[in-house]
Amino acid sequence: VAAIASEPPEDPQIRIQVAGALRGLDFAATAYGLLRTMDQDDTVRRLSCMCLEDMEEFEMALEALESITSLTPFDRVMLTEVNSALGNHSEAVRVSKKLLDEIPGDFDVRRSYVSALVLAGRDKDAVKFVRSCLKEKTAESNALAAYVMRILGNTKAAAGYATRAINMDHRNV
């Protein structure tokens, strides 16, 4: 890792791939160091934000997100997470709800929304939303229910929903 950090690849695309791999190996600070020296296009800013979030540098992560010129749904999920981490719960719920209205069936969007609700202290709203999703009787809705029950501390219910999700579709591990 030290060798890569001291002599990073010249090619920007390879450098981005190396930074992504370093982040995946829990070397977010090293990855961020590689990215800081690059031209700051949206791809670099996005990966920088992920590194900063991993490093719990949420103010800097928010700045990186706000500098992205074309936000993707994934970026808006990160924006929800960063706002929640900064205690901006109303903004996190607002961003995630707007994204949910645009992409209602996406698991990551739904997970982001219920996370924002729980972190905002709106556990009942999160459970109510999950119950409405469970009417779909899909593996993803059960996986979402397992996620919410787990973060609310109801591990027995979480295990039941997780088992149901896995039985419906083994890719929900």
PDB file of C-alpha atoms in Angstrom:
ATOM      1  CA  VAL A   1       0.000   0.000   0.000  1.00  0.00           C
ATOM      2  CA  ALA A   2       2.823   2.397   0.858  1.00  0.00           C
ATOM      3  CA  ALA A   3       4.464   1.737  -2.517  1.00  0.00           C
ATOM      4  CA  ILE A   4       1.255   2.503  -4.382  1.00  0.00           C
ATOM      5  CA  ALA A   5       0.686   5.661  -2.356  1.00  0.00           C
ATOM      6  CA  SER A   6       4.223   6.900  -2.919  1.00  0.00           C
ATOM      7  CA  GLU A   7       4.248   6.140  -6.654  1.00  0.00           C
ATOM      8  CA  PRO A   8       0.642   6.177  -7.889  1.00  0.00           C
ATOM      9  CA  PRO A   9      -0.152   5.199 -11.472  1.00  0.00           C
ATOM     10  CA  GLU A  10       0.066   8.032 -14.016  1.00  0.00           C
ATOM     11  CA  ASP A  11      -3.042   6.996 -15.965  1.00  0.00           C
ATOM     12  CA  PRO A  12      -6.087   8.664 -14.343  1.00  0.00           C
ATOM     13  CA  GLN A  13      -8.414   5.735 -15.041  1.00  0.00           C
ATOM     14  CA  ILE A  14      -6.008   3.269 -13.432  1.00  0.00           C
ATOM     15  CA  ARG A  15      -5.501   5.630 -10.505  1.00  0.00           C
ATOM     16  CA  ILE A  16      -9.281   5.743  -9.965  1.00  0.00           C
ATOM     17  CA  GLN A  17      -9.420   1.937 -10.066  1.00  0.00           C
ATOM     18  CA  VAL A  18      -6.543   1.696  -7.584  1.00  0.00           C
ATOM     19  CA  ALA A  19      -8.226   4.225  -5.286  1.00  0.00           C
ATOM     20  CA  GLY A  20     -11.472   2.256  -5.446  1.00  0.00           C
ATOM     21  CA  ALA A  21      -9.634  -0.963  -4.620  1.00  0.00           C
ATOM     22  CA  LEU A  22      -7.806   0.678  -1.711  1.00  0.00           C
ATOM     23  CA  ARG A  23     -11.108   1.951  -0.348  1.00  0.00           C
ATOM     24  CA  GLY A  24     -12.536  -1.542  -0.656  1.00  0.00           C
ATOM     25  CA  LEU A  25      -9.615  -2.828   1.402  1.00  0.00           C
ATOM     26  CA  ASP A  26     -10.322  -0.274   4.169  1.00  0.00           C
ATOM     27  CA  PHE A  27      -7.590   2.132   3.117  1.00  0.00           C
ATOM     28  CA  ALA A  28      -9.955   5.047   2.568  1.00  0.00           C
ATOM     29  CA  ALA A  29      -7.444   7.682   3.677  1.00  0.00           C
ATOM     30  CA  THR A  30      -4.807   6.386   1.254  1.00  0.00           C
ATOM     31  CA  ALA A  31      -7.386   6.238  -1.535  1.00  0.00           C
ATOM     32  CA  TYR A  32      -8.498   9.777  -0.768  1.00  0.00           C
ATOM     33  CA  GLY A  33      -4.858  10.912  -0.885  1.00  0.00           C
ATOM     34  CA  LEU A  34      -4.566   9.550  -4.430  1.00  0.00           C
ATOM     35  CA  LEU A  35      -7.800  11.214  -5.488  1.00  0.00           C
ATOM     36  CA  ARG A  36      -6.956  14.653  -4.087  1.00  0.00           C
ATOM     37  CA  THR A  37      -4.127  15.064  -6.593  1.00  0.00           C
ATOM     38  CA  MET A  38      -6.360  14.356  -9.600  1.00  0.00           C
ATOM     39  CA  ASP A  39      -8.517  16.572 -11.788  1.00  0.00           C
ATOM     40  CA  GLN A  40     -11.825  16.759  -9.972  1.00  0.00           C
ATOM     41  CA  ASP A  41     -14.453  15.400 -12.332  1.00  0.00           C
ATOM     42  CA  ASP A  42     -17.670  13.817 -11.035  1.00  0.00           C
ATOM     43  CA  THR A  43     -16.166  10.319 -10.895  1.00  0.00           C
ATOM     44  CA  VAL A  44     -13.296  11.518  -8.702  1.00  0.00           C
ATOM     45  CA  ARG A  45     -15.599  13.617  -6.516  1.00  0.00           C
ATOM     46  CA  ARG A  46     -17.987  10.677  -6.076  1.00  0.00           C
ATOM     47  CA  LEU A  47     -15.228   8.298  -5.006  1.00  0.00           C
ATOM     48  CA  SER A  48     -13.715  11.013  -2.794  1.00  0.00           C
ATOM     49  CA  CYS A  49     -17.071  11.387  -1.076  1.00  0.00           C
ATOM     50  CA  MET A  50     -17.235   7.650  -0.412  1.00  0.00           C
ATOM     51  CA  CYS A  51     -13.735   7.745   1.073  1.00  0.00           C
ATOM     52  CA  LEU A  52     -14.572  10.762   3.224  1.00  0.00           C
ATOM     53  CA  GLU A  53     -17.747   9.068   4.436  1.00  0.00           C
ATOM     54  CA  ASP A  54     -15.713   5.971   5.352  1.00  0.00           C
ATOM     55  CA  MET A  55     -13.286   8.245   7.237  1.00  0.00           C
ATOM     56  CA  GLU A  56     -16.248   9.900   9.027  1.00  0.00           C
ATOM     57  CA  GLU A  57     -15.306  13.269   7.540  1.00  0.00           C
ATOM     58  CA  PHE A  58     -18.942  14.097   6.903  1.00  0.00           C
ATOM     59  CA  GLU A  59     -18.593  17.869   6.427  1.00  0.00           C
ATOM     60  CA  MET A  60     -15.974  17.309   3.734  1.00  0.00           C
ATOM     61  CA  ALA A  61     -18.101  14.520   2.227  1.00  0.00           C
ATOM     62  CA  LEU A  62     -21.036  16.921   1.987  1.00  0.00           C
ATOM     63  CA  GLU A  63     -18.829  19.484   0.228  1.00  0.00           C
ATOM     64  CA  ALA A  64     -17.652  16.817  -2.214  1.00  0.00           C
ATOM     65  CA  LEU A  65     -21.241  15.761  -2.909  1.00  0.00           C
ATOM     66  CA  GLU A  66     -22.368  19.329  -3.426  1.00  0.00           C
ATOM     67  CA  SER A  67     -19.598  19.818  -5.987  1.00  0.00           C
ATOM     68  CA  ILE A  68     -20.812  16.947  -8.196  1.00  0.00           C
ATOM     69  CA  THR A  69     -22.319  18.516 -11.282  1.00  0.00           C
ATOM     70  CA  SER A  70     -24.720  15.696 -12.176  1.00  0.00           C
ATOM     71  CA  LEU A  71     -26.079  13.825  -9.148  1.00  0.00           C
ATOM     72  CA  THR A  72     -27.040  10.198  -9.724  1.00  0.00           C
ATOM     73  CA  PRO A  73     -29.570   8.342  -7.568  1.00  0.00           C
ATOM     74  CA  PHE A  74     -26.578   6.721  -5.805  1.00  0.00           C
ATOM     75  CA  ASP A  75     -25.196  10.205  -5.046  1.00  0.00           C
ATOM     76  CA  ARG A  76     -28.539  11.212  -3.571  1.00  0.00           C
ATOM     77  CA  VAL A  77     -28.523   8.112  -1.356  1.00  0.00           C
ATOM     78  CA  MET A  78     -25.061   9.188  -0.153  1.00  0.00           C
ATOM     79  CA  LEU A  79     -26.413  12.697   0.380  1.00  0.00           C
ATOM     80  CA  THR A  80     -29.098  11.236   2.639  1.00  0.00           C
ATOM     81  CA  GLU A  81     -26.510   9.249   4.603  1.00  0.00           C
ATOM     82  CA  VAL A  82     -24.182  12.219   5.016  1.00  0.00           C
ATOM     83  CA  ASN A  83     -26.986  14.551   6.082  1.00  0.00           C
ATOM     84  CA  SER A  84     -28.155  11.982   8.637  1.00  0.00           C
ATOM     85  CA  ALA A  85     -24.615  11.613   9.971  1.00  0.00           C
ATOM     86  CA  LEU A  86     -24.379  15.396  10.343  1.00  0.00           C
ATOM     87  CA  GLY A  87     -27.676  15.503  12.214  1.00  0.00           C
ATOM     88  CA  ASN A  88     -29.496  17.216   9.344  1.00  0.00           C
ATOM     89  CA  HIS A  89     -32.373  14.771   9.698  1.00  0.00           C
ATOM     90  CA  SER A  90     -35.087  16.879   8.086  1.00  0.00           C
ATOM     91  CA  GLU A  91     -32.930  17.352   5.003  1.00  0.00           C
ATOM     92  CA  ALA A  92     -32.037  13.648   4.912  1.00  0.00           C
ATOM     93  CA  VAL A  93     -35.706  12.651   5.049  1.00  0.00           C
ATOM     94  CA  ARG A  94     -36.604  15.280   2.429  1.00  0.00           C
ATOM     95  CA  VAL A  95     -33.900  14.125  -0.020  1.00  0.00           C
ATOM     96  CA  SER A  96     -34.668  10.447   0.465  1.00  0.00           C
ATOM     97  CA  LYS A  97     -38.440  10.970   0.167  1.00  0.00           C
ATOM     98  CA  LYS A  98     -38.016  12.904  -3.072  1.00  0.00           C
ATOM     99  CA  LEU A  99     -35.796  10.140  -4.438  1.00  0.00           C
ATOM    100  CA  LEU A 100     -38.303   7.516  -3.274  1.00  0.00           C
ATOM    101  CA  ASP A 101     -41.076   9.347  -5.150  1.00  0.00           C
ATOM    102  CA  GLU A 102     -38.922   9.197  -8.302  1.00  0.00           C
ATOM    103  CA  ILE A 103     -37.686   5.592  -7.944  1.00  0.00           C
ATOM    104  CA  PRO A 104     -40.184   3.865  -5.632  1.00  0.00           C
ATOM    105  CA  GLY A 105     -39.157   0.250  -6.219  1.00  0.00           C
ATOM    106  CA  ASP A 106     -35.389   0.534  -5.732  1.00  0.00           C
ATOM    107  CA  PHE A 107     -34.114  -1.319  -2.650  1.00  0.00           C
ATOM    108  CA  ASP A 108     -31.244   1.091  -1.928  1.00  0.00           C
ATOM    109  CA  VAL A 109     -33.586   4.068  -2.196  1.00  0.00           C
ATOM    110  CA  ARG A 110     -36.053   2.413   0.161  1.00  0.00           C
ATOM    111  CA  ARG A 111     -33.274   1.494   2.588  1.00  0.00           C
ATOM    112  CA  SER A 112     -32.019   5.059   2.509  1.00  0.00           C
ATOM    113  CA  TYR A 113     -35.496   6.376   3.255  1.00  0.00           C
ATOM    114  CA  VAL A 114     -36.144   4.112   6.239  1.00  0.00           C
ATOM    115  CA  SER A 115     -32.649   4.782   7.589  1.00  0.00           C
ATOM    116  CA  ALA A 116     -33.289   8.519   7.409  1.00  0.00           C
ATOM    117  CA  LEU A 117     -36.627   8.049   9.193  1.00  0.00           C
ATOM    118  CA  VAL A 118     -35.088   5.945  11.984  1.00  0.00           C
ATOM    119  CA  LEU A 119     -32.169   8.328  12.473  1.00  0.00           C
ATOM    120  CA  ALA A 120     -34.673  11.200  12.618  1.00  0.00           C
ATOM    121  CA  GLY A 121     -36.450   9.390  15.474  1.00  0.00           C
ATOM    122  CA  ARG A 122     -39.406   8.454  13.310  1.00  0.00           C
ATOM    123  CA  ASP A 123     -39.362   4.706  13.987  1.00  0.00           C
ATOM    124  CA  LYS A 124     -43.140   4.359  13.644  1.00  0.00           C
ATOM    125  CA  ASP A 125     -43.069   5.947  10.195  1.00  0.00           C
ATOM    126  CA  ALA A 126     -40.277   3.589   9.141  1.00  0.00           C
ATOM    127  CA  VAL A 127     -42.247   0.543  10.328  1.00  0.00           C
ATOM    128  CA  LYS A 128     -45.408   1.824   8.645  1.00  0.00           C
ATOM    129  CA  PHE A 129     -43.530   2.239   5.368  1.00  0.00           C
ATOM    130  CA  VAL A 130     -42.028  -1.250   5.632  1.00  0.00           C
ATOM    131  CA  ARG A 131     -45.462  -2.746   6.294  1.00  0.00           C
ATOM    132  CA  SER A 132     -46.745  -1.123   3.116  1.00  0.00           C
ATOM    133  CA  CYS A 133     -43.800  -2.610   1.205  1.00  0.00           C
ATOM    134  CA  LEU A 134     -44.457  -6.072   2.640  1.00  0.00           C
ATOM    135  CA  LYS A 135     -47.792  -6.126   0.797  1.00  0.00           C
ATOM    136  CA  GLU A 136     -45.728  -6.701  -2.364  1.00  0.00           C
ATOM    137  CA  LYS A 137     -44.628 -10.093  -0.971  1.00  0.00           C
ATOM    138  CA  THR A 138     -41.177  -9.827  -2.558  1.00  0.00           C
ATOM    139  CA  ALA A 139     -37.761 -10.900  -1.376  1.00  0.00           C
ATOM    140  CA  GLU A 140     -36.608  -7.275  -1.357  1.00  0.00           C
ATOM    141  CA  SER A 141     -39.518  -6.106   0.796  1.00  0.00           C
ATOM    142  CA  ASN A 142     -38.707  -8.854   3.301  1.00  0.00           C
ATOM    143  CA  ALA A 143     -35.021  -7.891   3.205  1.00  0.00           C
ATOM    144  CA  LEU A 144     -36.018  -4.282   3.899  1.00  0.00           C
ATOM    145  CA  ALA A 145     -38.199  -5.408   6.813  1.00  0.00           C
ATOM    146  CA  ALA A 146     -35.270  -7.448   8.171  1.00  0.00           C
ATOM    147  CA  TYR A 147     -33.028  -4.389   7.931  1.00  0.00           C
ATOM    148  CA  VAL A 148     -35.461  -2.140   9.794  1.00  0.00           C
ATOM    149  CA  MET A 149     -36.271  -4.697  12.470  1.00  0.00           C
ATOM    150  CA  ARG A 150     -32.547  -5.241  13.054  1.00  0.00           C
ATOM    151  CA  ILE A 151     -31.719  -1.564  13.453  1.00  0.00           C
ATOM    152  CA  LEU A 152     -34.719  -1.166  15.760  1.00  0.00           C
ATOM    153  CA  GLY A 153     -33.354  -4.006  17.915  1.00  0.00           C
ATOM    154  CA  ASN A 154     -35.967  -6.656  17.141  1.00  0.00           C
ATOM    155  CA  THR A 155     -33.560  -9.396  16.086  1.00  0.00           C
ATOM    156  CA  LYS A 156     -36.139 -12.188  16.256  1.00  0.00           C
ATOM    157  CA  ALA A 157     -38.413 -10.460  13.738  1.00  0.00           C
ATOM    158  CA  ALA A 158     -35.371  -9.475  11.670  1.00  0.00           C
ATOM    159  CA  ALA A 159     -34.287 -13.117  11.470  1.00  0.00           C
ATOM    160  CA  GLY A 160     -37.744 -14.172  10.313  1.00  0.00           C
ATOM    161  CA  TYR A 161     -37.887 -11.557   7.566  1.00  0.00           C
ATOM    162  CA  ALA A 162     -34.304 -12.290   6.510  1.00  0.00           C
ATOM    163  CA  THR A 163     -35.021 -16.007   6.276  1.00  0.00           C
ATOM    164  CA  ARG A 164     -38.114 -15.321   4.187  1.00  0.00           C
ATOM    165  CA  ALA A 165     -36.113 -12.999   1.883  1.00  0.00           C
ATOM    166  CA  ILE A 166     -33.381 -15.581   1.387  1.00  0.00           C
ATOM    167  CA  ASN A 167     -35.897 -18.361   0.767  1.00  0.00           C
ATOM    168  CA  MET A 168     -37.599 -16.231  -1.888  1.00  0.00           C
ATOM    169  CA  ASP A 169     -34.329 -15.181  -3.533  1.00  0.00           C
ATOM    170  CA  HIS A 170     -30.945 -16.401  -2.304  1.00  0.00           C
ATOM    171  CA  ARG A 171     -29.242 -13.240  -3.671  1.00  0.00           C
ATOM    172  CA  ASN A 172     -30.618 -11.315  -0.655  1.00  0.00           C
ATOM    173  CA  VAL A 173     -27.833 -12.489   1.637  1.00  0.00           C
TER     174      VAL A 173
END
